PDB file of C-alpha atoms and ligand atoms in Angstrom:
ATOM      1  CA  UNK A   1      87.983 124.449 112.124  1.00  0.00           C
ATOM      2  CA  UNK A   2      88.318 126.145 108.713  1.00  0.00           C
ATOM      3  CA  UNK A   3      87.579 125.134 105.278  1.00  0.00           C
ATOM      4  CA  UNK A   4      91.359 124.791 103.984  1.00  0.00           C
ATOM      5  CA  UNK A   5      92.405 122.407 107.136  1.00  0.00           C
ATOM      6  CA  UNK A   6      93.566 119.678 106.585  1.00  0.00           C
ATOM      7  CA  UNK A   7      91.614 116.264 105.965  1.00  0.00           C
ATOM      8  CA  UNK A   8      94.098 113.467 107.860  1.00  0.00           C
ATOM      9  CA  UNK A   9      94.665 109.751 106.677  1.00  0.00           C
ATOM     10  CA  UNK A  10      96.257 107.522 109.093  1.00  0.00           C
ATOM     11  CA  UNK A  11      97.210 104.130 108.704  1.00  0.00           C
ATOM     12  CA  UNK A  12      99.643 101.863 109.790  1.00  0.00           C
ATOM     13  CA  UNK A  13     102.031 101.726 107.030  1.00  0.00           C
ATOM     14  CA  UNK A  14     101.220 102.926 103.157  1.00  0.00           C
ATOM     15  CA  UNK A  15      98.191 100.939 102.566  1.00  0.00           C
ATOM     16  CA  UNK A  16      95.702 104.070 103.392  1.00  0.00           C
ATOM     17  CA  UNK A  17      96.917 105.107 100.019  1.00  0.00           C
ATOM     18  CA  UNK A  18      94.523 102.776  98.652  1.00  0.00           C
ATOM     19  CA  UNK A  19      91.782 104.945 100.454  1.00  0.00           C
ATOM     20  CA  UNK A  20      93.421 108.139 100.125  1.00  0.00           C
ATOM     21  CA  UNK A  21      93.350 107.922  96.101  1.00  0.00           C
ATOM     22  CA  UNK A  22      89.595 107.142  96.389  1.00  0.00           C
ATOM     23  CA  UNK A  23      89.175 110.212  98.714  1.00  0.00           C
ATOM     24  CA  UNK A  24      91.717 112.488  96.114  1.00  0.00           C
ATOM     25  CA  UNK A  25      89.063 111.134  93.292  1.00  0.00           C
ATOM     26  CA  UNK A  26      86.130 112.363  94.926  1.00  0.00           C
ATOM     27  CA  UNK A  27      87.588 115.373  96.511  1.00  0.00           C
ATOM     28  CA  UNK A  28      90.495 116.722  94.338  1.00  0.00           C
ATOM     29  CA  UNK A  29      90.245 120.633  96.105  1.00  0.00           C
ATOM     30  CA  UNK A  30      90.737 119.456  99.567  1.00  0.00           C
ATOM     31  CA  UNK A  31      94.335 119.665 101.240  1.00  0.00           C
ATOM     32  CA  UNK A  32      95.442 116.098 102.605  1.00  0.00           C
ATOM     33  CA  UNK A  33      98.085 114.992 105.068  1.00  0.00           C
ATOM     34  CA  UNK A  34      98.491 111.355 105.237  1.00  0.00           C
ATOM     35  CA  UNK A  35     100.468 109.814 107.934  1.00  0.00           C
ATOM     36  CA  UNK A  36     102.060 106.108 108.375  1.00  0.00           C
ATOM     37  CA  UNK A  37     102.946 104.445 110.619  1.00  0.00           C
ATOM     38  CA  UNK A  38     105.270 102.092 109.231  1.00  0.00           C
ATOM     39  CA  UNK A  39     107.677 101.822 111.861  1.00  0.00           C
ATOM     40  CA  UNK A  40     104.877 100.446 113.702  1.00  0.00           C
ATOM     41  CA  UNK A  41     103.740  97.956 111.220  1.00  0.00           C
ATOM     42  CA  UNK A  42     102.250  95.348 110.898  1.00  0.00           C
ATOM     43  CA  UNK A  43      99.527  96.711 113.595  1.00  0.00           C
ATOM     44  CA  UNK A  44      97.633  93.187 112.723  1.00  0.00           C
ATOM     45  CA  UNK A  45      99.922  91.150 114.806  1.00  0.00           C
ATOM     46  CA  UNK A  46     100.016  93.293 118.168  1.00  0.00           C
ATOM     47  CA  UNK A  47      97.591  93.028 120.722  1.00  0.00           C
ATOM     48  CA  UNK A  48      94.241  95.533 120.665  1.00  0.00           C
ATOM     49  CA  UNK A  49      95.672  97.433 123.429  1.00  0.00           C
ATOM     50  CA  UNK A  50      98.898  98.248 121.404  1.00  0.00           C
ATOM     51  CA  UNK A  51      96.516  99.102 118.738  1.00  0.00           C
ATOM     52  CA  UNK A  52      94.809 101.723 120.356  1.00  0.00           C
ATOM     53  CA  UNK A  53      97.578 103.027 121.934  1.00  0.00           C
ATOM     54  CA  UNK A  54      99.091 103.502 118.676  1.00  0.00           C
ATOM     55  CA  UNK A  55      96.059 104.967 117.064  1.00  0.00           C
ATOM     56  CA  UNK A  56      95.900 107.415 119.833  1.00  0.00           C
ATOM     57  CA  UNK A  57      99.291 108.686 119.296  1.00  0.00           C
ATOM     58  CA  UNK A  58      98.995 109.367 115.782  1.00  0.00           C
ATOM     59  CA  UNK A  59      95.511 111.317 116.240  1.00  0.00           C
ATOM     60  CA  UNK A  60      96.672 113.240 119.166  1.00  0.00           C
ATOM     61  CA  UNK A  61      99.876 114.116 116.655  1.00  0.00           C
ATOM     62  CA  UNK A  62      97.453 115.002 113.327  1.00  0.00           C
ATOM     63  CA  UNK A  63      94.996 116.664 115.313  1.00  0.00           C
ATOM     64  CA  UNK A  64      98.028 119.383 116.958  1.00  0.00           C
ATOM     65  CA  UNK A  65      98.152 120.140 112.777  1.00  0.00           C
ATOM     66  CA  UNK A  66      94.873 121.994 111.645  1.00  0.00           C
ATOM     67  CA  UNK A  67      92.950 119.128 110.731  1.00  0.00           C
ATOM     68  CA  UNK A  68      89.286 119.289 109.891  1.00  0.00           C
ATOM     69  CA  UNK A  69      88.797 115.973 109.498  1.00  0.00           C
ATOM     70  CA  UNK A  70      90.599 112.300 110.760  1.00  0.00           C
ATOM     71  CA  UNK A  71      89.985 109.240 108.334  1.00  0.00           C
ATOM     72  CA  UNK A  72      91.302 106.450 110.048  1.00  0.00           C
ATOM     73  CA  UNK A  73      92.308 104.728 106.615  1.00  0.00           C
ATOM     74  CA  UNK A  74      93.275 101.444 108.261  1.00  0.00           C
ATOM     75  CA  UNK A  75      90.420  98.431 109.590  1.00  0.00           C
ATOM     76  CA  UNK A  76      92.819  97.215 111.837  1.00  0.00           C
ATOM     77  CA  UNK A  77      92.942 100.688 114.158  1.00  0.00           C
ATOM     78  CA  UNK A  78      89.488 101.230 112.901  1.00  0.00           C
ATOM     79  CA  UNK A  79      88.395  97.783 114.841  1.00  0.00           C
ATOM     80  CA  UNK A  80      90.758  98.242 117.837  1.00  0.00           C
ATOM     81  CA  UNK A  81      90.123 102.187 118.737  1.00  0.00           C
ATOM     82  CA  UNK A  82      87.400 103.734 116.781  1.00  0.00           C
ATOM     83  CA  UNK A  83      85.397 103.756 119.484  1.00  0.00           C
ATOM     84  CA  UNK A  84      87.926 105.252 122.238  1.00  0.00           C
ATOM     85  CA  UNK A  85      89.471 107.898 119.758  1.00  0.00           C
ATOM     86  CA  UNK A  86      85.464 109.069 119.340  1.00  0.00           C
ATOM     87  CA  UNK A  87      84.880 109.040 123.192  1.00  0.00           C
ATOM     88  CA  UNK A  88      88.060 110.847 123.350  1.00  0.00           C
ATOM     89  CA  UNK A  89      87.279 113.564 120.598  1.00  0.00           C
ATOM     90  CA  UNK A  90      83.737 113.980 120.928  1.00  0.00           C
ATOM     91  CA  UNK A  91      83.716 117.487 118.625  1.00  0.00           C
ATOM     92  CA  UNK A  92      86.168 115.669 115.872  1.00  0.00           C
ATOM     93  CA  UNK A  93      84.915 114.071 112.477  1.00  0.00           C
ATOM     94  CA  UNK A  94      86.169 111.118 112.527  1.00  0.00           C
ATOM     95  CA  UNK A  95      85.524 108.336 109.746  1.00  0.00           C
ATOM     96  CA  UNK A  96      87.103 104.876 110.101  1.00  0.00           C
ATOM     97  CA  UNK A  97      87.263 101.941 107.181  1.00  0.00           C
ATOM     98  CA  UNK A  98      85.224  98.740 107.510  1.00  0.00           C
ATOM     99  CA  UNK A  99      85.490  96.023 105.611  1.00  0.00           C
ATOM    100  CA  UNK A 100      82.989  95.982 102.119  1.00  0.00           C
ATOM    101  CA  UNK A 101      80.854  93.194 104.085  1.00  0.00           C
ATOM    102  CA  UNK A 102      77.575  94.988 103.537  1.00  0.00           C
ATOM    103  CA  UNK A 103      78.277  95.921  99.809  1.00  0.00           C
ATOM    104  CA  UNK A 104      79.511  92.064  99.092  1.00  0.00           C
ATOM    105  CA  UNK A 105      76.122  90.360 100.829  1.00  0.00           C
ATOM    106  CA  UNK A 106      74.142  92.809  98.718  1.00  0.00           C
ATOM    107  CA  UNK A 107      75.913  91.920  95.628  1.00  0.00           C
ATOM    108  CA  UNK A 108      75.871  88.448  96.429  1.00  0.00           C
ATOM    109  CA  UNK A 109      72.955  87.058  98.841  1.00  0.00           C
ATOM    110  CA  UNK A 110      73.377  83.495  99.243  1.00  0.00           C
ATOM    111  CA  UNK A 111      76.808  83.637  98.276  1.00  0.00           C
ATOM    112  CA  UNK A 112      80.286  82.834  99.224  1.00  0.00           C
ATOM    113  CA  UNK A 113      82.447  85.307 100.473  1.00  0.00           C
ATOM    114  CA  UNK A 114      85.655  85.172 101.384  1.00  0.00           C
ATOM    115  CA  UNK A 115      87.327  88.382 104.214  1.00  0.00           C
ATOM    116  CA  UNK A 116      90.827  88.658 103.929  1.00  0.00           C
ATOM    117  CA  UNK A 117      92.185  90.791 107.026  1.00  0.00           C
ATOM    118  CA  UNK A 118      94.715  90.518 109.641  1.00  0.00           C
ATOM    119  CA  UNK A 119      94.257  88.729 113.089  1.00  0.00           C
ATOM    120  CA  UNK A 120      93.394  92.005 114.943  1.00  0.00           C
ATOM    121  CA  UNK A 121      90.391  92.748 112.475  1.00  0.00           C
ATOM    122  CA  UNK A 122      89.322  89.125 112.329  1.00  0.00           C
ATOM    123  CA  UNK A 123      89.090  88.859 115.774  1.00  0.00           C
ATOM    124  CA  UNK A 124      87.354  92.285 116.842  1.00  0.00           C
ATOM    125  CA  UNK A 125      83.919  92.089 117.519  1.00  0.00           C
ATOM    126  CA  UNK A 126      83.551  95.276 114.874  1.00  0.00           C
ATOM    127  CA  UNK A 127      84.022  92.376 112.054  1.00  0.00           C
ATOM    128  CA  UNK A 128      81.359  89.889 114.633  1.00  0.00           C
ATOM    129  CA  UNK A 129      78.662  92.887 114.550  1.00  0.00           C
ATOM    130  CA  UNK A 130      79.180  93.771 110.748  1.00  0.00           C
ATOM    131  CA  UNK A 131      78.309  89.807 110.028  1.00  0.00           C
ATOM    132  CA  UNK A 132      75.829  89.638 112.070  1.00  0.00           C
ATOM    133  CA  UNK A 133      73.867  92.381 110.865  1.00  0.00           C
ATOM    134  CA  UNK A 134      74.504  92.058 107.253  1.00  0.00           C
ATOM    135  CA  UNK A 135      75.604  88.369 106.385  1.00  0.00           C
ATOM    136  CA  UNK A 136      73.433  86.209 108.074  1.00  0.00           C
ATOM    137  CA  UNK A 137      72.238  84.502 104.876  1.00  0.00           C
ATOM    138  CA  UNK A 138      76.125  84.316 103.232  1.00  0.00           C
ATOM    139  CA  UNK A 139      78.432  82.003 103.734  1.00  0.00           C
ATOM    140  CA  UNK A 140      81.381  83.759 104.956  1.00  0.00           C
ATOM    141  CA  UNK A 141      85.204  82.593 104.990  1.00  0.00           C
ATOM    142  CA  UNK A 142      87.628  84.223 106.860  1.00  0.00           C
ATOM    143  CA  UNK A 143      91.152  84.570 105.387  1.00  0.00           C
ATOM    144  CA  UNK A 144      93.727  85.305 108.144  1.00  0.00           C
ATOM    145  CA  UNK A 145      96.478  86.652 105.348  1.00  0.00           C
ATOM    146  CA  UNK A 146     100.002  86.522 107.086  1.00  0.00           C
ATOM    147  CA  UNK A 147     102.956  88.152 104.985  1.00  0.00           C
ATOM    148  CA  UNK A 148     100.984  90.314 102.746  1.00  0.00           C
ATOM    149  CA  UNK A 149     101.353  94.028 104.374  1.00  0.00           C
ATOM    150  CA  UNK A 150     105.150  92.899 104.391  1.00  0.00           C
ATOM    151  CA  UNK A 151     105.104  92.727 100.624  1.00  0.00           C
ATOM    152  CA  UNK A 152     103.250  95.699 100.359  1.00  0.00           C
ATOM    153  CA  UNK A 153     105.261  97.420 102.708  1.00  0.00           C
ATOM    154  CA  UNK A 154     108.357  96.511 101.409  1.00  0.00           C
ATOM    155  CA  UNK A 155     107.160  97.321  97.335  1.00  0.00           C
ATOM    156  CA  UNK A 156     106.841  93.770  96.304  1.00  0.00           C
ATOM    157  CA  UNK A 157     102.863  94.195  95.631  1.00  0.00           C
ATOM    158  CA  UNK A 158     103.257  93.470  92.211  1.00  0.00           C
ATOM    159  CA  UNK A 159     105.841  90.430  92.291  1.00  0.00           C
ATOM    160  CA  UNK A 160     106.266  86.648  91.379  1.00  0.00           C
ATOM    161  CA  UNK A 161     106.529  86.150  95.497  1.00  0.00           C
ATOM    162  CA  UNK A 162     103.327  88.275  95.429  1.00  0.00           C
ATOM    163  CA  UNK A 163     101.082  85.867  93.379  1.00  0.00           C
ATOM    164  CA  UNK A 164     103.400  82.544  95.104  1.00  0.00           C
ATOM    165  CA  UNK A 165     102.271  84.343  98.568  1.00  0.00           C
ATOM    166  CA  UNK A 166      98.331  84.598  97.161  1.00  0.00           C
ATOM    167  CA  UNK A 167      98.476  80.929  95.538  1.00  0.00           C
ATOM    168  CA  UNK A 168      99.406  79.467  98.922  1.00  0.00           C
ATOM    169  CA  UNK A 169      96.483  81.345 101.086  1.00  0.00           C
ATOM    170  CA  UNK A 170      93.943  81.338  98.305  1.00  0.00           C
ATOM    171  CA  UNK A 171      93.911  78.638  96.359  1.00  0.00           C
ATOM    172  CA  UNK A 172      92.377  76.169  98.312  1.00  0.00           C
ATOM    173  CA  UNK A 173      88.833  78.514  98.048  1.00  0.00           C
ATOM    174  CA  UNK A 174      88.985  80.404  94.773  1.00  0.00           C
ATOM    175  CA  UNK A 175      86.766  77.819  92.733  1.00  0.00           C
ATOM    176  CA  UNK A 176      84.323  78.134  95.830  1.00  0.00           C
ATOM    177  CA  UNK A 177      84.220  82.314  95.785  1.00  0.00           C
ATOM    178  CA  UNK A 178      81.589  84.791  94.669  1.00  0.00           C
ATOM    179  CA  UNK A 179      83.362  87.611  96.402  1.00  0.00           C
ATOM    180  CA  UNK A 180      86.027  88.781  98.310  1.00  0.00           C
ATOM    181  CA  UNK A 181      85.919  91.582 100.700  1.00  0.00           C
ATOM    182  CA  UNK A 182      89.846  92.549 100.780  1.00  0.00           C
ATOM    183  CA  UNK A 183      89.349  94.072 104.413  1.00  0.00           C
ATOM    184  CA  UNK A 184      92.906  95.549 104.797  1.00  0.00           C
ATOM    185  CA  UNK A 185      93.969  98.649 103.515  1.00  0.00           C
ATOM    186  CA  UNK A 186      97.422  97.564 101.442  1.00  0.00           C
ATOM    187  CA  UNK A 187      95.742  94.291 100.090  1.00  0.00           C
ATOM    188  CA  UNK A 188      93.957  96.465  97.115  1.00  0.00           C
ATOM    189  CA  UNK A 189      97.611  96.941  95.925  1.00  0.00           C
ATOM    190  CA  UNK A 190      97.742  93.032  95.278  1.00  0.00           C
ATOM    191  CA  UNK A 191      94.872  92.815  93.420  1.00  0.00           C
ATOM    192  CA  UNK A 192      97.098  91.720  90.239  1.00  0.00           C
ATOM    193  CA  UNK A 193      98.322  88.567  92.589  1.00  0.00           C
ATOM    194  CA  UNK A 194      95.105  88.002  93.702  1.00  0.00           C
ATOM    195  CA  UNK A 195      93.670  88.083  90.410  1.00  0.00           C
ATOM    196  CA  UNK A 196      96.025  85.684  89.162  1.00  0.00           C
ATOM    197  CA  UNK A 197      94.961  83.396  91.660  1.00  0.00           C
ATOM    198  CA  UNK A 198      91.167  83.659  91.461  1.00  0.00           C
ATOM    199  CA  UNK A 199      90.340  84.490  87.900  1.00  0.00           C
ATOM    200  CA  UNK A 200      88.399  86.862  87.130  1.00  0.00           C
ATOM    201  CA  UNK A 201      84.892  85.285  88.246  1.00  0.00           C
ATOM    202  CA  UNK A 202      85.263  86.142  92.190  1.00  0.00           C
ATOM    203  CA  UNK A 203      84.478  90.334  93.066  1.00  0.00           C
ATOM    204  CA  UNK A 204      87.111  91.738  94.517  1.00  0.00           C
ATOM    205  CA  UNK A 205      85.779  94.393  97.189  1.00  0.00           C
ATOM    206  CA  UNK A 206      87.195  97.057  99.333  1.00  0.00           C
ATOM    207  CA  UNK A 207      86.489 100.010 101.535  1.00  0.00           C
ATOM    208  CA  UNK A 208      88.197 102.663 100.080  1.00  0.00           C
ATOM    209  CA  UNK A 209      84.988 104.170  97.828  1.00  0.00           C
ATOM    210  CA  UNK A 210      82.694 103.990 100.787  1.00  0.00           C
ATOM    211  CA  UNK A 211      85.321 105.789 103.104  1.00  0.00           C
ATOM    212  CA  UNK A 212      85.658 108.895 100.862  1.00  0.00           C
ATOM    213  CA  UNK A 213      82.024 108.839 100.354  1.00  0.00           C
ATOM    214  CA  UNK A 214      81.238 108.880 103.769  1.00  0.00           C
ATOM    215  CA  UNK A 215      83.805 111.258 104.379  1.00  0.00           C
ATOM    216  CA  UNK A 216      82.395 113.727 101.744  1.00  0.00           C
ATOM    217  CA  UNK A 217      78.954 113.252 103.251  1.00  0.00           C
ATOM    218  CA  UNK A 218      80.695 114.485 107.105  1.00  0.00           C
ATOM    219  CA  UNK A 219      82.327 117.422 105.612  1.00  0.00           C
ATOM    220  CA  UNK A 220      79.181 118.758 103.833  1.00  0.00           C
ATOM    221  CA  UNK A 221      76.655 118.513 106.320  1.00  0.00           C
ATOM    222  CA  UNK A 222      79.482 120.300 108.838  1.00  0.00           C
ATOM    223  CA  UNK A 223      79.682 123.133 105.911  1.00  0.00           C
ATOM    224  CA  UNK A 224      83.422 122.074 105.705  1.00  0.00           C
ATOM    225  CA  UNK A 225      84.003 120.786 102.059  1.00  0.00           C
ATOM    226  CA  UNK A 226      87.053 123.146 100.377  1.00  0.00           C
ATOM    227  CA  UNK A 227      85.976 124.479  97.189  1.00  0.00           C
ATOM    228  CA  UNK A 228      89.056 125.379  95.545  1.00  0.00           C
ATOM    229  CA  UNK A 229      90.356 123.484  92.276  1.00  0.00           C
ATOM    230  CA  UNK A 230      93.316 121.647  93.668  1.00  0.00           C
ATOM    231  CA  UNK A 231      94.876 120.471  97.044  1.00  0.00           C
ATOM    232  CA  UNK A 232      97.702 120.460  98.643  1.00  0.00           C
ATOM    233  CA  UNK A 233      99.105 116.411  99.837  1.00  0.00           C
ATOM    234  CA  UNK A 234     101.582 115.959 102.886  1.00  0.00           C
ATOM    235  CA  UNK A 235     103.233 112.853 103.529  1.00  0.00           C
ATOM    236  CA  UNK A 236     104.961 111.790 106.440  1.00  0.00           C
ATOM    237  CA  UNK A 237     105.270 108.212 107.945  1.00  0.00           C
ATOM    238  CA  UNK A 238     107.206 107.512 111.176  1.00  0.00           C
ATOM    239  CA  UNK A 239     109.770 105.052 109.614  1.00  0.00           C
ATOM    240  CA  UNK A 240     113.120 107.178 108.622  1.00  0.00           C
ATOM    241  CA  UNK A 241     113.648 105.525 105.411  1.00  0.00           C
ATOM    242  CA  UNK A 242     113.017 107.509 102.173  1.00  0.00           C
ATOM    243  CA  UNK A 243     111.479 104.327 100.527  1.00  0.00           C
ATOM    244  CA  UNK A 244     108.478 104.226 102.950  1.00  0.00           C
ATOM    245  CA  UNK A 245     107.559 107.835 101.055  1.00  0.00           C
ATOM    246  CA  UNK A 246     108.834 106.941  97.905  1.00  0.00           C
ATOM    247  CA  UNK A 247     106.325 104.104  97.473  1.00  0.00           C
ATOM    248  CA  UNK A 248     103.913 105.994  99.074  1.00  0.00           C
ATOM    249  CA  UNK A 249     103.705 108.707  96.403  1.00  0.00           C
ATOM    250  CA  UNK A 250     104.815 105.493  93.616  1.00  0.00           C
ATOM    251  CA  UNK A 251     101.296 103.670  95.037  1.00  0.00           C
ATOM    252  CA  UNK A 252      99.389 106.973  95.121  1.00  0.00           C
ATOM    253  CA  UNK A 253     100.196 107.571  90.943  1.00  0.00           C
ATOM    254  CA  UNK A 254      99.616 103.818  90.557  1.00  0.00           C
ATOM    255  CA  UNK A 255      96.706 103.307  87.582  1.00  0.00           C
TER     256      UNK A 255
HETATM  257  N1  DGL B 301      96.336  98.498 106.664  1.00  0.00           N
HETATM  258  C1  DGL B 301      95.844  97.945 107.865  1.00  0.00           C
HETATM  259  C2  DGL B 301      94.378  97.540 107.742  1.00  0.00           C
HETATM  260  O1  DGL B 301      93.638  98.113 106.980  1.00  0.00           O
HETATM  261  C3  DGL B 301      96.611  96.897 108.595  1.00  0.00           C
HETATM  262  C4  DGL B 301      98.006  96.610 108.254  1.00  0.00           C
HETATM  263  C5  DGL B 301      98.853  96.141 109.418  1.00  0.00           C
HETATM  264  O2  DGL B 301      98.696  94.994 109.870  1.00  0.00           O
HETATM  265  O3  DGL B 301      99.633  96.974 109.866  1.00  0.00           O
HETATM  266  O4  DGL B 301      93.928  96.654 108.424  1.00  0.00           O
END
């Protein structure tokens, strides 16, 4: 492994972006191929087994391209196959998203917070360990979130049927909130509909930060952080259309 390999972003459609900004923020020199899946997507509604299947595929495919480093930029794989894709590549660094539930109990002890994620993460016992370790003394609502990688997917993140989409699942709790962990890669891009549904009083949280960070810490202690002024970025996602990569780079320039 060199220096100038690439550092891979998978995910299962374009909502990695939201990490793979973060990690462009912290590490502008390094050279970056992000891959989606979006063929594939949504990954939250298939069985764990399809999951990791999937997420096995796309590794084996980004690790045949001089990669240094895998970020699996998605909590949904992260929850189904982290664990497999590490047994599998026991030499690889390999970094996978969690949801911000540590961050949002430390912000907030005693508080409400609400986890949006899909079925797959809700139901992993990655999310049951993460709570039981660092939320005992919150009081935690989980916020199954159907239809919203669909918007994002299909570049409607910043919509009218965005905010109708985040009045109808979030209403109900948003006068109960302290925080919410947003523990899905493409829900950061609705954080104007979400906003317009909870105010500006609830903490909106993700892993994105963390990831890079963590990712940065990897690469240094292996010696493999790329010192030159500006990477290189390759996108490819599995879908043939040209709008999956248009809105990827449109999300990636996003302020
Ligand atoms: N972006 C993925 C995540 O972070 C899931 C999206 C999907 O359901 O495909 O969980």
């Amino acid at each position: 492994m060199d220096k100038q390999d690439y550092i891979a972003v998978f995910d299962s459609g374009v909502g990695g972006v939201s990490v793979l900004r973060e990690l462009r923020r912290l590490m502008p020199g390094e050279n970056y191929y992000y891959f989606g899946d979006s063929a594939n997507a949504p990954y939250g509604l298939k069985t764990t087994e399809q999951v990791r299947e999937l997420t096995l595929a796309a590794a084996e495919k980004l690790f045949s391209k001089g990669v240094k480093c895998l970020v699996v930029a998605c909590n949904t794989a992260t929850a189904a196959a982290i664990e497999t894709l590490r047994s599998a590549y026991p030499q690889r660094i390999i970094v996978g998203i969690e949801p911000a539930l540590k961050l949002a109990a430390d912000r907030h002890p005693h508080g409400t917070i609400g986890i949006m994620a899909t079925d797959v993460t809700l139901r992993e016992k990655k999310l049951a360990q993460l709570l039981e370790r660092y939320s005992q003394d919150c009081n935690v609502i989980r916020l199954p979130s159907p239809g919203v990688v669909e918007m994002v997917e299909s570049g409607k993140a910043d919509s009218p049927e965005a905010i109708a989409l985040m009045q109808a699942e979030l209403e109900p709790y948003a006068s109960t909130l302290d925080a919410l962990v947003l523990g899905c890669t493409h829900y950061p891009f609705m954080k104007n509909a979400i906003r317009a549904v909870v105010g500006d009083g609830v903490e909106l949280l993700d892993g994105g930060e963390g990831t890079a960070k963590e990712t940065q810490r990897r690469l240094k202690d292996a010696d493999l952080l790329n010192d030159q002024q500006i990477g290189t970025l390759v996108v490819e996602n599995s879908s043939e259309q040209q709008q999956k990569i248009d809105l990827t780079y449109s999300l990636l320039n996003q302020k």
